[in-house]
């Protein structure tokens, strides 16, 4: 459950990924102390709280080893507001492997989340003689195709933590994007209901009594969403507009999460919260009400 507590309103969860030896931890260390280090390989994930400008980032620095990619990279990417992908530009032999994982993230993981994301791509170690130039990397990794993902804000820089090349500039771009999204996304949610697949409520937060009879209401929304399924095809998230509210409904592993918002701009954050809740519900739900109350106190419900 500690997992959920890191999504505090005043901190921004971000994740830093990339193959081993790319320079991820070196970058985090530089952000912390403004000095170049030679860290040991990271095992698992290390979380650091670092203030950059007026944002307090909760940075999840994850090992580049293959064993951590499919699960740990993925779950952190889905629940973060921004992703920093670090490439060792001096290692041409691993460019293809890096590219495969980069595109797996964009096409498989992020498409699944339907949520707006900011991605900062760093072609690091530009100070080394063997460093490939940026054009070559863009070409080989087909990074120009990022323009066809409208809900991803993407920017690339060549960088060197060692020479401090472009690091400040890259983070200036990254923090300004994240700030922009946060302002749009952290809006008031009107209601949140978690139920089993039959519509029996497990958790209800509905101060405006949008759903007077919760299980009937969930059933009603589910029926509407089934109807939308027939027209639109099955999607993990469905958004329905009923009166002045937007309802985001998602059904996964025997649970239904329904979030009502009154502004469309709040939907991406509602999606992120839904993913978080499903992740949590998958694991345990002993004391759901207390835990959810604590989590949701961050959301100005
Ligand atoms: N020349 C040069 N070396 C760098 C740069 N950034 C990082 N390094 C070095 O690259 C090596 C690997 O850096 P790490 O930060 O440990 O790499 P990592 O991506 O965290 O690796 P894992 O934790 O194993 O996934 C270290 O010896 C760093 O000092 C850079 O910009 N230039
Ligand atoms: Mg590391």
Coordinates of N, CA, C and O and ligand atoms in Angstrom, one line a residue, residues 18-27 29 36-43 61-65 86 88 124-128 159-164 167, ligand 1:
X18 N 15.7 3.0 -19.1 CA 16.7 2.9 -20.1 C 17.6 1.7 -19.8 O 17.6 1.2 -18.7
X19 N 18.4 1.2 -20.8 CA 19.2 0.0 -20.6 C 20.2 0.2 -19.5 O 20.5 1.4 -19.1
X20 N 20.9 -0.9 -19.1 CA 21.9 -0.8 -18.1 C 23.0 0.1 -18.6 O 23.3 0.2 -19.8
X21 N 23.7 0.8 -17.7 CA 24.9 1.6 -18.0 C 24.6 2.9 -18.8 O 25.5 3.6 -19.3
X22 N 23.3 3.2 -19.0 CA 23.0 4.4 -19.8 C 23.3 5.7 -19.1 O 23.6 6.7 -19.7
X23 N 23.3 5.7 -17.7 CA 23.6 6.9 -17.0 C 22.4 7.4 -16.2 O 22.4 8.6 -15.8
X24 N 21.5 6.5 -15.9 CA 20.2 7.0 -15.2 C 20.6 7.4 -13.8 O 20.2 8.5 -13.4
X25 N 21.3 6.6 -13.0 CA 21.6 6.9 -11.6 C 22.5 8.1 -11.6 O 22.4 9.0 -10.7
X26 N 23.5 8.2 -12.5 CA 24.4 9.3 -12.6 C 23.6 10.6 -12.7 O 23.9 11.6 -12.1
X27 N 22.6 10.5 -13.6 CA 21.7 11.7 -13.8 C 21.0 12.1 -12.5 O 21.0 13.3 -12.1
X29 N 21.8 11.4 -9.5 CA 22.8 12.0 -8.5 C 23.2 13.4 -8.9 O 23.4 14.2 -8.0
X36 N 29.2 14.9 -10.9 CA 29.3 13.7 -11.7 C 29.8 12.5 -10.8 O 30.8 12.7 -10.1
X37 N 29.1 11.4 -10.9 CA 29.5 10.2 -10.1 C 29.6 9.0 -11.0 O 29.3 9.0 -12.1
X38 N 30.1 8.0 -10.4 CA 30.2 6.7 -11.1 C 29.5 5.6 -10.2 O 30.2 4.9 -9.5
X39 N 28.2 5.6 -10.3 CA 27.5 4.7 -9.4 C 27.6 3.2 -9.7 O 28.0 2.9 -10.8
X40 N 27.2 2.4 -8.7 CA 27.2 0.9 -9.0 C 25.8 0.7 -9.7 O 24.9 1.5 -9.6
X41 N 25.8 -0.4 -10.4 CA 24.5 -0.8 -11.1 C 23.3 -0.8 -10.1 O 23.5 -1.3 -9.0
X42 N 22.2 -0.3 -10.5 CA 21.0 -0.2 -9.6 C 20.4 -1.6 -9.6 O 20.3 -2.3 -10.6
X43 N 19.9 -2.0 -8.4 CA 19.2 -3.2 -8.3 C 17.7 -2.9 -8.0 O 17.5 -2.2 -7.0
X61 N 14.0 5.5 -10.0 CA 15.2 5.2 -10.8 C 15.3 3.7 -10.8 O 15.6 3.0 -9.8
X62 N 15.0 3.1 -12.0 CA 14.9 1.6 -12.1 C 16.1 1.0 -12.8 O 16.6 1.6 -13.8
X63 N 16.4 -0.2 -12.3 CA 17.5 -0.9 -13.0 C 17.2 -1.2 -14.5 O 16.1 -1.4 -14.8
X64 N 18.3 -1.1 -15.3 CA 18.1 -1.4 -16.7 C 18.1 -2.9 -17.0 O 17.9 -3.2 -18.2
X65 N 18.4 -3.7 -16.0 CA 18.5 -5.1 -16.3 C 17.1 -5.7 -16.9 O 16.1 -5.3 -16.4
X86 N 16.7 7.2 -20.9 CA 18.1 7.6 -21.1 C 18.7 6.5 -22.0 O 18.6 5.3 -21.7
X88 N 22.4 5.3 -23.9 CA 23.8 5.4 -23.9 C 24.2 5.6 -25.4 O 24.2 4.6 -26.2
X124 N 22.4 10.2 -24.1 CA 23.4 10.6 -23.1 C 24.8 10.2 -23.5 O 25.0 9.4 -24.4
X125 N 25.8 10.7 -22.8 CA 27.2 10.4 -23.0 C 27.7 11.0 -24.3 O 28.6 10.5 -25.0
X126 N 27.2 12.2 -24.6 CA 27.6 12.9 -25.9 C 29.0 13.3 -25.8 O 29.6 13.6 -26.9
X127 N 29.6 13.3 -24.6 CA 31.0 13.7 -24.5 C 32.0 12.7 -25.1 O 33.2 12.9 -25.4
X128 N 31.5 11.4 -25.2 CA 32.4 10.4 -25.6 C 32.6 10.4 -27.2 O 31.7 10.7 -27.9
X159 N 22.8 14.7 -24.6 CA 23.2 15.2 -23.3 C 24.4 14.5 -22.8 O 24.8 13.4 -23.2
X160 N 25.1 15.2 -21.8 CA 26.2 14.6 -21.1 C 26.1 15.0 -19.7 O 26.1 16.2 -19.4
X161 N 26.0 14.1 -18.8 CA 25.9 14.4 -17.4 C 27.3 14.9 -17.0 O 27.5 15.8 -16.2
X162 N 28.3 14.2 -17.7 CA 29.7 14.5 -17.3 C 30.0 16.0 -17.6 O 30.6 16.7 -16.8
X163 N 29.7 16.5 -18.8 CA 30.0 17.8 -19.2 C 28.8 18.8 -18.9 O 28.8 19.9 -19.4
X164 N 27.8 18.3 -18.4 CA 26.5 19.0 -18.1 C 25.9 19.6 -19.3 O 25.2 20.6 -19.3
X167 N 21.6 19.3 -19.9 CA 20.8 18.8 -18.8 C 19.8 19.8 -18.2 O 18.6 19.5 -18.1
Ligands
LIG1 N1 31.4 9.7 -20.2 C1 30.2 9.7 -19.6 N2 29.9 8.8 -18.7 C2 28.7 8.8 -18.1 C3 27.8 9.8 -18.4 N3 26.7 9.5 -17.6 C4 26.9 8.4 -16.9 N4 28.2 8.0 -17.2 C5 28.8 6.8 -16.6 O1 28.2 5.6 -17.1 C6 28.3 4.6 -16.1 C7 26.9 4.0 -15.8 O2 26.1 5.0 -15.2 P1 24.9 4.6 -14.3 O3 24.3 5.9 -13.9 O4 25.2 3.7 -13.2 O5 23.9 3.8 -15.3 P2 22.5 3.3 -15.0 O6 21.7 3.7 -16.3 O7 21.9 3.8 -13.8 O8 22.7 1.7 -15.0 P3 21.8 0.6 -14.2 O9 21.5 1.1 -12.9 O10 22.7 -0.6 -14.3 O11 20.6 0.3 -15.1 C8 28.9 5.3 -14.8 O12 30.2 4.9 -14.7 C9 28.7 6.7 -15.1 O13 29.8 7.5 -14.5 C10 28.1 10.8 -19.3 O14 27.3 11.7 -19.6 N5 29.3 10.7 -19.9

